[in-house]
Amino acid sequence: MIEIRLHGRGGQGGVTSAELLAKAAIDKGKFAQAFPSFGPERRGAPVEAFVRVSDERIRIREKIYNPDVVLVLDPTLLDVVDVAKGLKKDGIVIVNASESVEELKERYGFSKVAQVDALKIALNCLGVPITNTTMLGALLKATSILMPGDMEEVLLERFGAKLGPKNFEALNEAFSKTMVA
């Protein structure tokens, strides 16, 4: 089983990302669950979402305290939240950032990191600064949970004929541009 914690801000689509990933995994015959963790936060406040994906039935029904993967949608959270808290020893932090993987490792002390400038890709492909589906491409590159094509149907279903292909394009571009070290 792989456990993922997503860090974002309210309104950035972190919960949607978790749900889309879980649905795509289920569509591919895996077991998955996705759920948010937030209270009365408002748009812009830090929020977390969680995803579990497994080849076997998942019986755990609690928050993820020791993730294998941490996905950071908003790089400003790196200076506000300890995103690597509880990360497993061989875990990876996947960051939306313009800095290189080497700079992120040095600045934040991450041992394994993946990086993509998801904001730039989202603005180019979608025309808006919402990085959730773009960061799914980085997640897929860094983890190999699914292939990018496995996400196409759920993106079309969720975002429709107009926005679905644009989100899939952003996901694919992020997959190809994600650097892992």
mmCIF file of N, CA, C and O in Angstrom, residues 131-178:
data_model
loop_
_atom_site.group_PDB
_atom_site.id
_atom_site.type_symbol
_atom_site.label_atom_id
_atom_site.label_comp_id
_atom_site.label_asym_id
_atom_site.label_seq_id
_atom_site.Cartn_x
_atom_site.Cartn_y
_atom_site.Cartn_z
ATOM 1 N N THR A 131 -3.130 24.272 -9.647
ATOM 2 C CA THR A 131 -2.118 23.274 -9.983
ATOM 3 C C THR A 131 -2.482 21.838 -9.629
ATOM 4 O O THR A 131 -1.648 20.943 -9.753
ATOM 5 N N ASN A 132 -3.713 21.592 -9.195
ATOM 6 C CA ASN A 132 -4.017 20.259 -8.669
ATOM 7 C C ASN A 132 -3.837 19.136 -9.684
ATOM 8 O O ASN A 132 -3.169 18.145 -9.402
ATOM 9 N N THR A 133 -4.419 19.240 -10.866
ATOM 10 C CA THR A 133 -4.279 18.155 -11.839
ATOM 11 C C THR A 133 -2.871 18.134 -12.424
ATOM 12 O O THR A 133 -2.356 17.070 -12.771
ATOM 13 N N THR A 134 -2.246 19.274 -12.495
ATOM 14 C CA THR A 134 -0.864 19.343 -12.967
ATOM 15 C C THR A 134 0.042 18.558 -12.018
ATOM 16 O O THR A 134 0.874 17.756 -12.457
ATOM 17 N N MET A 135 -0.143 18.753 -10.741
ATOM 18 C CA MET A 135 0.680 18.053 -9.755
ATOM 19 C C MET A 135 0.429 16.551 -9.741
ATOM 20 O O MET A 135 1.292 15.784 -9.329
ATOM 21 N N LEU A 136 -0.739 16.124 -10.201
ATOM 22 C CA LEU A 136 -0.958 14.680 -10.324
ATOM 23 C C LEU A 136 0.030 14.081 -11.329
ATOM 24 O O LEU A 136 0.493 12.951 -11.151
ATOM 25 N N GLY A 137 0.362 14.823 -12.367
ATOM 26 C CA GLY A 137 1.366 14.359 -13.324
ATOM 27 C C GLY A 137 2.716 14.150 -12.651
ATOM 28 O O GLY A 137 3.407 13.155 -12.901
ATOM 29 N N ALA A 138 3.095 15.080 -11.783
ATOM 30 C CA ALA A 138 4.353 14.948 -11.041
ATOM 31 C C ALA A 138 4.305 13.740 -10.110
ATOM 32 O O ALA A 138 5.285 12.996 -9.993
ATOM 33 N N LEU A 139 3.179 13.543 -9.468
ATOM 34 C CA LEU A 139 3.004 12.396 -8.572
ATOM 35 C C LEU A 139 3.166 11.080 -9.334
ATOM 36 O O LEU A 139 3.851 10.164 -8.882
ATOM 37 N N LEU A 140 2.544 10.994 -10.494
ATOM 38 C CA LEU A 140 2.641 9.772 -11.286
ATOM 39 C C LEU A 140 4.086 9.520 -11.727
ATOM 40 O O LEU A 140 4.556 8.386 -11.716
ATOM 41 N N LYS A 141 4.803 10.563 -12.108
ATOM 42 C CA LYS A 141 6.205 10.419 -12.533
ATOM 43 C C LYS A 141 7.074 9.935 -11.372
ATOM 44 O O LYS A 141 7.919 9.060 -11.541
ATOM 45 N N ALA A 142 6.855 10.496 -10.190
ATOM 46 C CA ALA A 142 7.701 10.187 -9.040
ATOM 47 C C ALA A 142 7.384 8.843 -8.392
ATOM 48 O O ALA A 142 8.240 8.286 -7.702
ATOM 49 N N THR A 143 6.183 8.322 -8.611
ATOM 50 C CA THR A 143 5.778 7.112 -7.891
ATOM 51 C C THR A 143 5.439 5.916 -8.769
ATOM 52 O O THR A 143 5.441 4.790 -8.289
ATOM 53 N N SER A 144 5.044 6.132 -10.000
ATOM 54 C CA SER A 144 4.592 5.059 -10.895
ATOM 55 C C SER A 144 3.359 4.320 -10.373
ATOM 56 O O SER A 144 3.152 3.158 -10.687
ATOM 57 N N ILE A 145 2.526 4.992 -9.562
ATOM 58 C CA ILE A 145 1.280 4.379 -9.078
ATOM 59 C C ILE A 145 0.395 4.017 -10.262
ATOM 60 O O ILE A 145 -0.186 2.948 -10.312
ATOM 61 N N LEU A 146 0.274 4.960 -11.179
ATOM 62 C CA LEU A 146 -0.509 4.794 -12.399
ATOM 63 C C LEU A 146 0.274 5.451 -13.531
ATOM 64 O O LEU A 146 1.234 6.176 -13.290
ATOM 65 N N MET A 147 -0.184 5.241 -14.733
ATOM 66 C CA MET A 147 0.383 5.924 -15.894
ATOM 67 C C MET A 147 -0.504 7.131 -16.208
ATOM 68 O O MET A 147 -1.698 7.126 -15.862
ATOM 69 N N PRO A 148 0.030 8.149 -16.855
ATOM 70 C CA PRO A 148 -0.785 9.321 -17.169
ATOM 71 C C PRO A 148 -2.086 8.982 -17.899
ATOM 72 O O PRO A 148 -3.137 9.536 -17.582
ATOM 73 N N GLY A 149 -2.032 8.057 -18.847
ATOM 74 C CA GLY A 149 -3.237 7.676 -19.584
ATOM 75 C C GLY A 149 -4.343 7.123 -18.706
ATOM 76 O O GLY A 149 -5.525 7.197 -19.061
ATOM 77 N N ASP A 150 -3.975 6.597 -17.536
ATOM 78 C CA ASP A 150 -4.969 6.063 -16.601
ATOM 79 C C ASP A 150 -5.841 7.161 -16.002
ATOM 80 O O ASP A 150 -6.908 6.881 -15.447
ATOM 81 N N MET A 151 -5.382 8.409 -16.106
ATOM 82 C CA MET A 151 -6.109 9.542 -15.523
ATOM 83 C C MET A 151 -7.060 10.209 -16.513
ATOM 84 O O MET A 151 -7.926 10.990 -16.120
ATOM 85 N N GLU A 152 -6.907 9.935 -17.787
ATOM 86 C CA GLU A 152 -7.653 10.668 -18.805
ATOM 87 C C GLU A 152 -9.165 10.580 -18.616
ATOM 88 O O GLU A 152 -9.866 11.598 -18.638
ATOM 89 N N GLU A 153 -9.690 9.392 -18.428
ATOM 90 C CA GLU A 153 -11.134 9.222 -18.312
ATOM 91 C C GLU A 153 -11.718 9.957 -17.105
ATOM 92 O O GLU A 153 -12.751 10.610 -17.212
ATOM 93 N N VAL A 154 -11.027 9.878 -15.956
ATOM 94 C CA VAL A 154 -11.561 10.562 -14.767
ATOM 95 C C VAL A 154 -11.496 12.080 -14.927
ATOM 96 O O VAL A 154 -12.374 12.789 -14.435
ATOM 97 N N LEU A 155 -10.476 12.577 -15.619
ATOM 98 C CA LEU A 155 -10.391 14.024 -15.851
ATOM 99 C C LEU A 155 -11.504 14.488 -16.796
ATOM 100 O O LEU A 155 -12.123 15.532 -16.563
ATOM 101 N N LEU A 156 -11.762 13.721 -17.838
ATOM 102 C CA LEU A 156 -12.850 14.071 -18.767
ATOM 103 C C LEU A 156 -14.198 14.014 -18.059
ATOM 104 O O LEU A 156 -15.057 14.875 -18.256
ATOM 105 N N GLU A 157 -14.366 12.996 -17.218
ATOM 106 C CA GLU A 157 -15.624 12.849 -16.472
ATOM 107 C C GLU A 157 -15.826 14.013 -15.507
ATOM 108 O O GLU A 157 -16.910 14.572 -15.408
ATOM 109 N N ARG A 158 -14.770 14.393 -14.806
ATOM 110 C CA ARG A 158 -14.873 15.446 -13.789
ATOM 111 C C ARG A 158 -14.982 16.855 -14.392
ATOM 112 O O ARG A 158 -15.758 17.682 -13.942
ATOM 113 N N PHE A 159 -14.184 17.121 -15.451
ATOM 114 C CA PHE A 159 -14.096 18.481 -15.971
ATOM 115 C C PHE A 159 -14.794 18.705 -17.300
ATOM 116 O O PHE A 159 -14.835 19.833 -17.792
ATOM 117 N N GLY A 160 -15.314 17.646 -17.897
ATOM 118 C CA GLY A 160 -16.086 17.801 -19.132
ATOM 119 C C GLY A 160 -15.226 17.919 -20.380
ATOM 120 O O GLY A 160 -13.996 17.899 -20.340
ATOM 121 N N ALA A 161 -15.917 18.066 -21.515
ATOM 122 C CA ALA A 161 -15.267 18.054 -22.828
ATOM 123 C C ALA A 161 -14.386 19.277 -23.077
ATOM 124 O O ALA A 161 -13.448 19.225 -23.863
ATOM 125 N N LYS A 162 -14.681 20.387 -22.418
ATOM 126 C CA LYS A 162 -13.895 21.597 -22.643
ATOM 127 C C LYS A 162 -12.636 21.637 -21.763
ATOM 128 O O LYS A 162 -11.531 21.881 -22.257
ATOM 129 N N LEU A 163 -12.805 21.413 -20.467
ATOM 130 C CA LEU A 163 -11.679 21.531 -19.541
ATOM 131 C C LEU A 163 -10.936 20.218 -19.298
ATOM 132 O O LEU A 163 -9.773 20.227 -18.908
ATOM 133 N N GLY A 164 -11.606 19.087 -19.523
ATOM 134 C CA GLY A 164 -10.965 17.788 -19.306
ATOM 135 C C GLY A 164 -9.691 17.618 -20.117
ATOM 136 O O GLY A 164 -8.633 17.277 -19.552
ATOM 137 N N PRO A 165 -9.730 17.867 -21.442
ATOM 138 C CA PRO A 165 -8.505 17.723 -22.240
ATOM 139 C C PRO A 165 -7.392 18.689 -21.817
ATOM 140 O O PRO A 165 -6.217 18.342 -21.865
ATOM 141 N N LYS A 166 -7.750 19.887 -21.388
ATOM 142 C CA LYS A 166 -6.737 20.851 -20.938
ATOM 143 C C LYS A 166 -6.065 20.359 -19.651
ATOM 144 O O LYS A 166 -4.854 20.490 -19.484
ATOM 145 N N ASN A 167 -6.865 19.793 -18.745
ATOM 146 C CA ASN A 167 -6.300 19.252 -17.510
ATOM 147 C C ASN A 167 -5.409 18.052 -17.802
ATOM 148 O O ASN A 167 -4.357 17.880 -17.185
ATOM 149 N N PHE A 168 -5.815 17.233 -18.757
ATOM 150 C CA PHE A 168 -5.007 16.068 -19.134
ATOM 151 C C PHE A 168 -3.696 16.524 -19.785
ATOM 152 O O PHE A 168 -2.633 15.947 -19.535
ATOM 153 N N GLU A 169 -3.761 17.567 -20.581
ATOM 154 C CA GLU A 169 -2.552 18.126 -21.182
ATOM 155 C C GLU A 169 -1.594 18.624 -20.100
ATOM 156 O O GLU A 169 -0.382 18.385 -20.165
ATOM 157 N N ALA A 170 -2.131 19.325 -19.109
ATOM 158 C CA ALA A 170 -1.300 19.838 -18.011
ATOM 159 C C ALA A 170 -0.672 18.682 -17.227
ATOM 160 O O ALA A 170 0.516 18.741 -16.873
ATOM 161 N N LEU A 171 -1.445 17.646 -16.974
ATOM 162 C CA LEU A 171 -0.942 16.478 -16.266
ATOM 163 C C LEU A 171 0.213 15.850 -17.052
ATOM 164 O O LEU A 171 1.269 15.545 -16.491
ATOM 165 N N ASN A 172 0.024 15.660 -18.339
ATOM 166 C CA ASN A 172 1.068 15.058 -19.175
ATOM 167 C C ASN A 172 2.322 15.908 -19.246
ATOM 168 O O ASN A 172 3.445 15.389 -19.207
ATOM 169 N N GLU A 173 2.147 17.213 -19.354
ATOM 170 C CA GLU A 173 3.313 18.095 -19.420
ATOM 171 C C GLU A 173 4.097 18.036 -18.111
ATOM 172 O O GLU A 173 5.326 17.980 -18.116
ATOM 173 N N ALA A 174 3.372 18.017 -16.980
ATOM 174 C CA ALA A 174 4.051 17.917 -15.685
ATOM 175 C C ALA A 174 4.772 16.573 -15.566
ATOM 176 O O ALA A 174 5.890 16.505 -15.045
ATOM 177 N N PHE A 175 4.141 15.504 -16.051
ATOM 178 C CA PHE A 175 4.773 14.190 -16.017
ATOM 179 C C PHE A 175 6.108 14.235 -16.757
ATOM 180 O O PHE A 175 7.121 13.732 -16.268
ATOM 181 N N SER A 176 6.127 14.867 -17.902
ATOM 182 C CA SER A 176 7.357 14.896 -18.705
ATOM 183 C C SER A 176 8.411 15.841 -18.147
ATOM 184 O O SER A 176 9.605 15.631 -18.369
ATOM 185 N N LYS A 177 8.013 16.855 -17.388
ATOM 186 C CA LYS A 177 8.974 17.848 -16.895
ATOM 187 C C LYS A 177 9.387 17.663 -15.428
ATOM 188 O O LYS A 177 10.214 18.413 -14.925
ATOM 189 N N THR A 178 8.813 16.692 -14.746
ATOM 190 C CA THR A 178 9.148 16.475 -13.333
ATOM 191 C C THR A 178 10.548 15.908 -13.192
ATOM 192 O O THR A 178 10.920 14.958 -13.873
#
